[in-house]
């Protein structure tokens, strides 16, 4: 039973961090043209948000470390 808790917690942490990053870093998009934001959302989903500021890149690094930990734990 305990073997399923760690992967579930890691997945929840990854999703929550991604949603948190999207909402907190959206402030930086005020300087961008609306059509460009729509185009990037269509092409990349929400992944382009990680390249709008330095703190977003740090959050991307944390998220990638969590994903690597999940992969290592599962395999």
PDB file of C-alpha atoms in Angstrom:
ATOM      1  CA  UNK A   1       0.000   0.000   0.000  1.00  0.00           C
ATOM      2  CA  UNK A   2       2.773   2.466   0.847  1.00  0.00           C
ATOM      3  CA  UNK A   3       4.457   1.816  -2.505  1.00  0.00           C
ATOM      4  CA  UNK A   4       1.752   3.809  -4.290  1.00  0.00           C
ATOM      5  CA  UNK A   5       1.864   6.884  -2.064  1.00  0.00           C
ATOM      6  CA  UNK A   6       5.265   8.258  -3.124  1.00  0.00           C
ATOM      7  CA  UNK A   7       4.579   8.271  -6.891  1.00  0.00           C
ATOM      8  CA  UNK A   8       1.145   9.804  -6.322  1.00  0.00           C
ATOM      9  CA  UNK A   9       2.646  12.544  -4.141  1.00  0.00           C
ATOM     10  CA  UNK A  10       5.338  13.257  -6.733  1.00  0.00           C
ATOM     11  CA  UNK A  11       2.765  13.525  -9.534  1.00  0.00           C
ATOM     12  CA  UNK A  12       0.612  15.842  -7.422  1.00  0.00           C
ATOM     13  CA  UNK A  13       3.653  17.998  -6.602  1.00  0.00           C
ATOM     14  CA  UNK A  14       4.596  18.246 -10.284  1.00  0.00           C
ATOM     15  CA  UNK A  15       1.069  19.247 -11.344  1.00  0.00           C
ATOM     16  CA  UNK A  16       0.638  21.762  -8.515  1.00  0.00           C
ATOM     17  CA  UNK A  17       4.026  23.360  -9.259  1.00  0.00           C
ATOM     18  CA  UNK A  18       3.164  23.652 -12.944  1.00  0.00           C
ATOM     19  CA  UNK A  19      -0.197  25.297 -12.229  1.00  0.00           C
ATOM     20  CA  UNK A  20       1.400  27.603  -9.640  1.00  0.00           C
ATOM     21  CA  UNK A  21       4.060  28.662 -12.137  1.00  0.00           C
ATOM     22  CA  UNK A  22       1.481  29.368 -14.850  1.00  0.00           C
ATOM     23  CA  UNK A  23      -0.525  31.671 -12.593  1.00  0.00           C
ATOM     24  CA  UNK A  24       2.368  33.460 -10.886  1.00  0.00           C
ATOM     25  CA  UNK A  25       4.433  34.065 -14.016  1.00  0.00           C
ATOM     26  CA  UNK A  26       1.490  35.226 -16.130  1.00  0.00           C
ATOM     27  CA  UNK A  27       2.142  38.756 -14.840  1.00  0.00           C
ATOM     28  CA  UNK A  28       5.143  38.944 -17.161  1.00  0.00           C
ATOM     29  CA  UNK A  29       2.896  38.399 -20.179  1.00  0.00           C
ATOM     30  CA  UNK A  30       1.377  41.892 -19.878  1.00  0.00           C
ATOM     31  CA  UNK A  31       4.190  43.204 -22.096  1.00  0.00           C
ATOM     32  CA  UNK A  32       3.509  40.676 -24.875  1.00  0.00           C
ATOM     33  CA  UNK A  33       1.076  41.019 -27.746  1.00  0.00           C
ATOM     34  CA  UNK A  34      -2.145  39.017 -27.273  1.00  0.00           C
ATOM     35  CA  UNK A  35      -1.830  37.213 -30.606  1.00  0.00           C
ATOM     36  CA  UNK A  36       1.645  36.006 -29.658  1.00  0.00           C
ATOM     37  CA  UNK A  37       0.408  34.580 -26.364  1.00  0.00           C
ATOM     38  CA  UNK A  38      -2.428  32.769 -28.156  1.00  0.00           C
ATOM     39  CA  UNK A  39      -0.034  31.399 -30.774  1.00  0.00           C
ATOM     40  CA  UNK A  40       2.391  30.127 -28.133  1.00  0.00           C
ATOM     41  CA  UNK A  41      -0.450  28.542 -26.156  1.00  0.00           C
ATOM     42  CA  UNK A  42      -1.590  26.722 -29.296  1.00  0.00           C
ATOM     43  CA  UNK A  43       1.919  25.582 -30.249  1.00  0.00           C
ATOM     44  CA  UNK A  44       3.383  24.664 -26.862  1.00  0.00           C
ATOM     45  CA  UNK A  45       0.557  24.599 -24.365  1.00  0.00           C
ATOM     46  CA  UNK A  46       1.661  26.222 -21.142  1.00  0.00           C
ATOM     47  CA  UNK A  47       5.335  25.246 -21.446  1.00  0.00           C
ATOM     48  CA  UNK A  48       6.389  28.611 -22.896  1.00  0.00           C
ATOM     49  CA  UNK A  49       5.646  30.234 -19.523  1.00  0.00           C
ATOM     50  CA  UNK A  50       8.925  28.823 -18.171  1.00  0.00           C
ATOM     51  CA  UNK A  51      10.925  31.134 -20.442  1.00  0.00           C
ATOM     52  CA  UNK A  52       9.398  34.483 -19.457  1.00  0.00           C
ATOM     53  CA  UNK A  53      11.507  35.071 -16.336  1.00  0.00           C
ATOM     54  CA  UNK A  54      14.437  33.764 -14.331  1.00  0.00           C
ATOM     55  CA  UNK A  55      12.251  32.522 -11.473  1.00  0.00           C
ATOM     56  CA  UNK A  56      10.185  30.528 -13.949  1.00  0.00           C
ATOM     57  CA  UNK A  57      13.363  28.799 -15.149  1.00  0.00           C
ATOM     58  CA  UNK A  58      14.238  27.920 -11.563  1.00  0.00           C
ATOM     59  CA  UNK A  59      10.755  26.434 -11.114  1.00  0.00           C
ATOM     60  CA  UNK A  60      11.297  24.471 -14.326  1.00  0.00           C
ATOM     61  CA  UNK A  61      14.504  23.037 -12.862  1.00  0.00           C
ATOM     62  CA  UNK A  62      12.685  21.981  -9.703  1.00  0.00           C
ATOM     63  CA  UNK A  63       9.924  20.404 -11.753  1.00  0.00           C
ATOM     64  CA  UNK A  64      12.410  18.510 -13.923  1.00  0.00           C
ATOM     65  CA  UNK A  65      14.158  17.248 -10.778  1.00  0.00           C
ATOM     66  CA  UNK A  66      10.799  15.997  -9.473  1.00  0.00           C
ATOM     67  CA  UNK A  67      10.114  14.266 -12.790  1.00  0.00           C
ATOM     68  CA  UNK A  68      13.569  12.646 -12.701  1.00  0.00           C
ATOM     69  CA  UNK A  69      12.920  11.491  -9.133  1.00  0.00           C
ATOM     70  CA  UNK A  70       9.602   9.986 -10.227  1.00  0.00           C
ATOM     71  CA  UNK A  71      11.227   8.144 -13.124  1.00  0.00           C
ATOM     72  CA  UNK A  72      14.005   6.823 -10.887  1.00  0.00           C
ATOM     73  CA  UNK A  73      11.533   5.745  -8.212  1.00  0.00           C
ATOM     74  CA  UNK A  74       9.320   3.902 -10.705  1.00  0.00           C
ATOM     75  CA  UNK A  75      12.150   2.133 -12.519  1.00  0.00           C
TER      76      UNK A  75
END
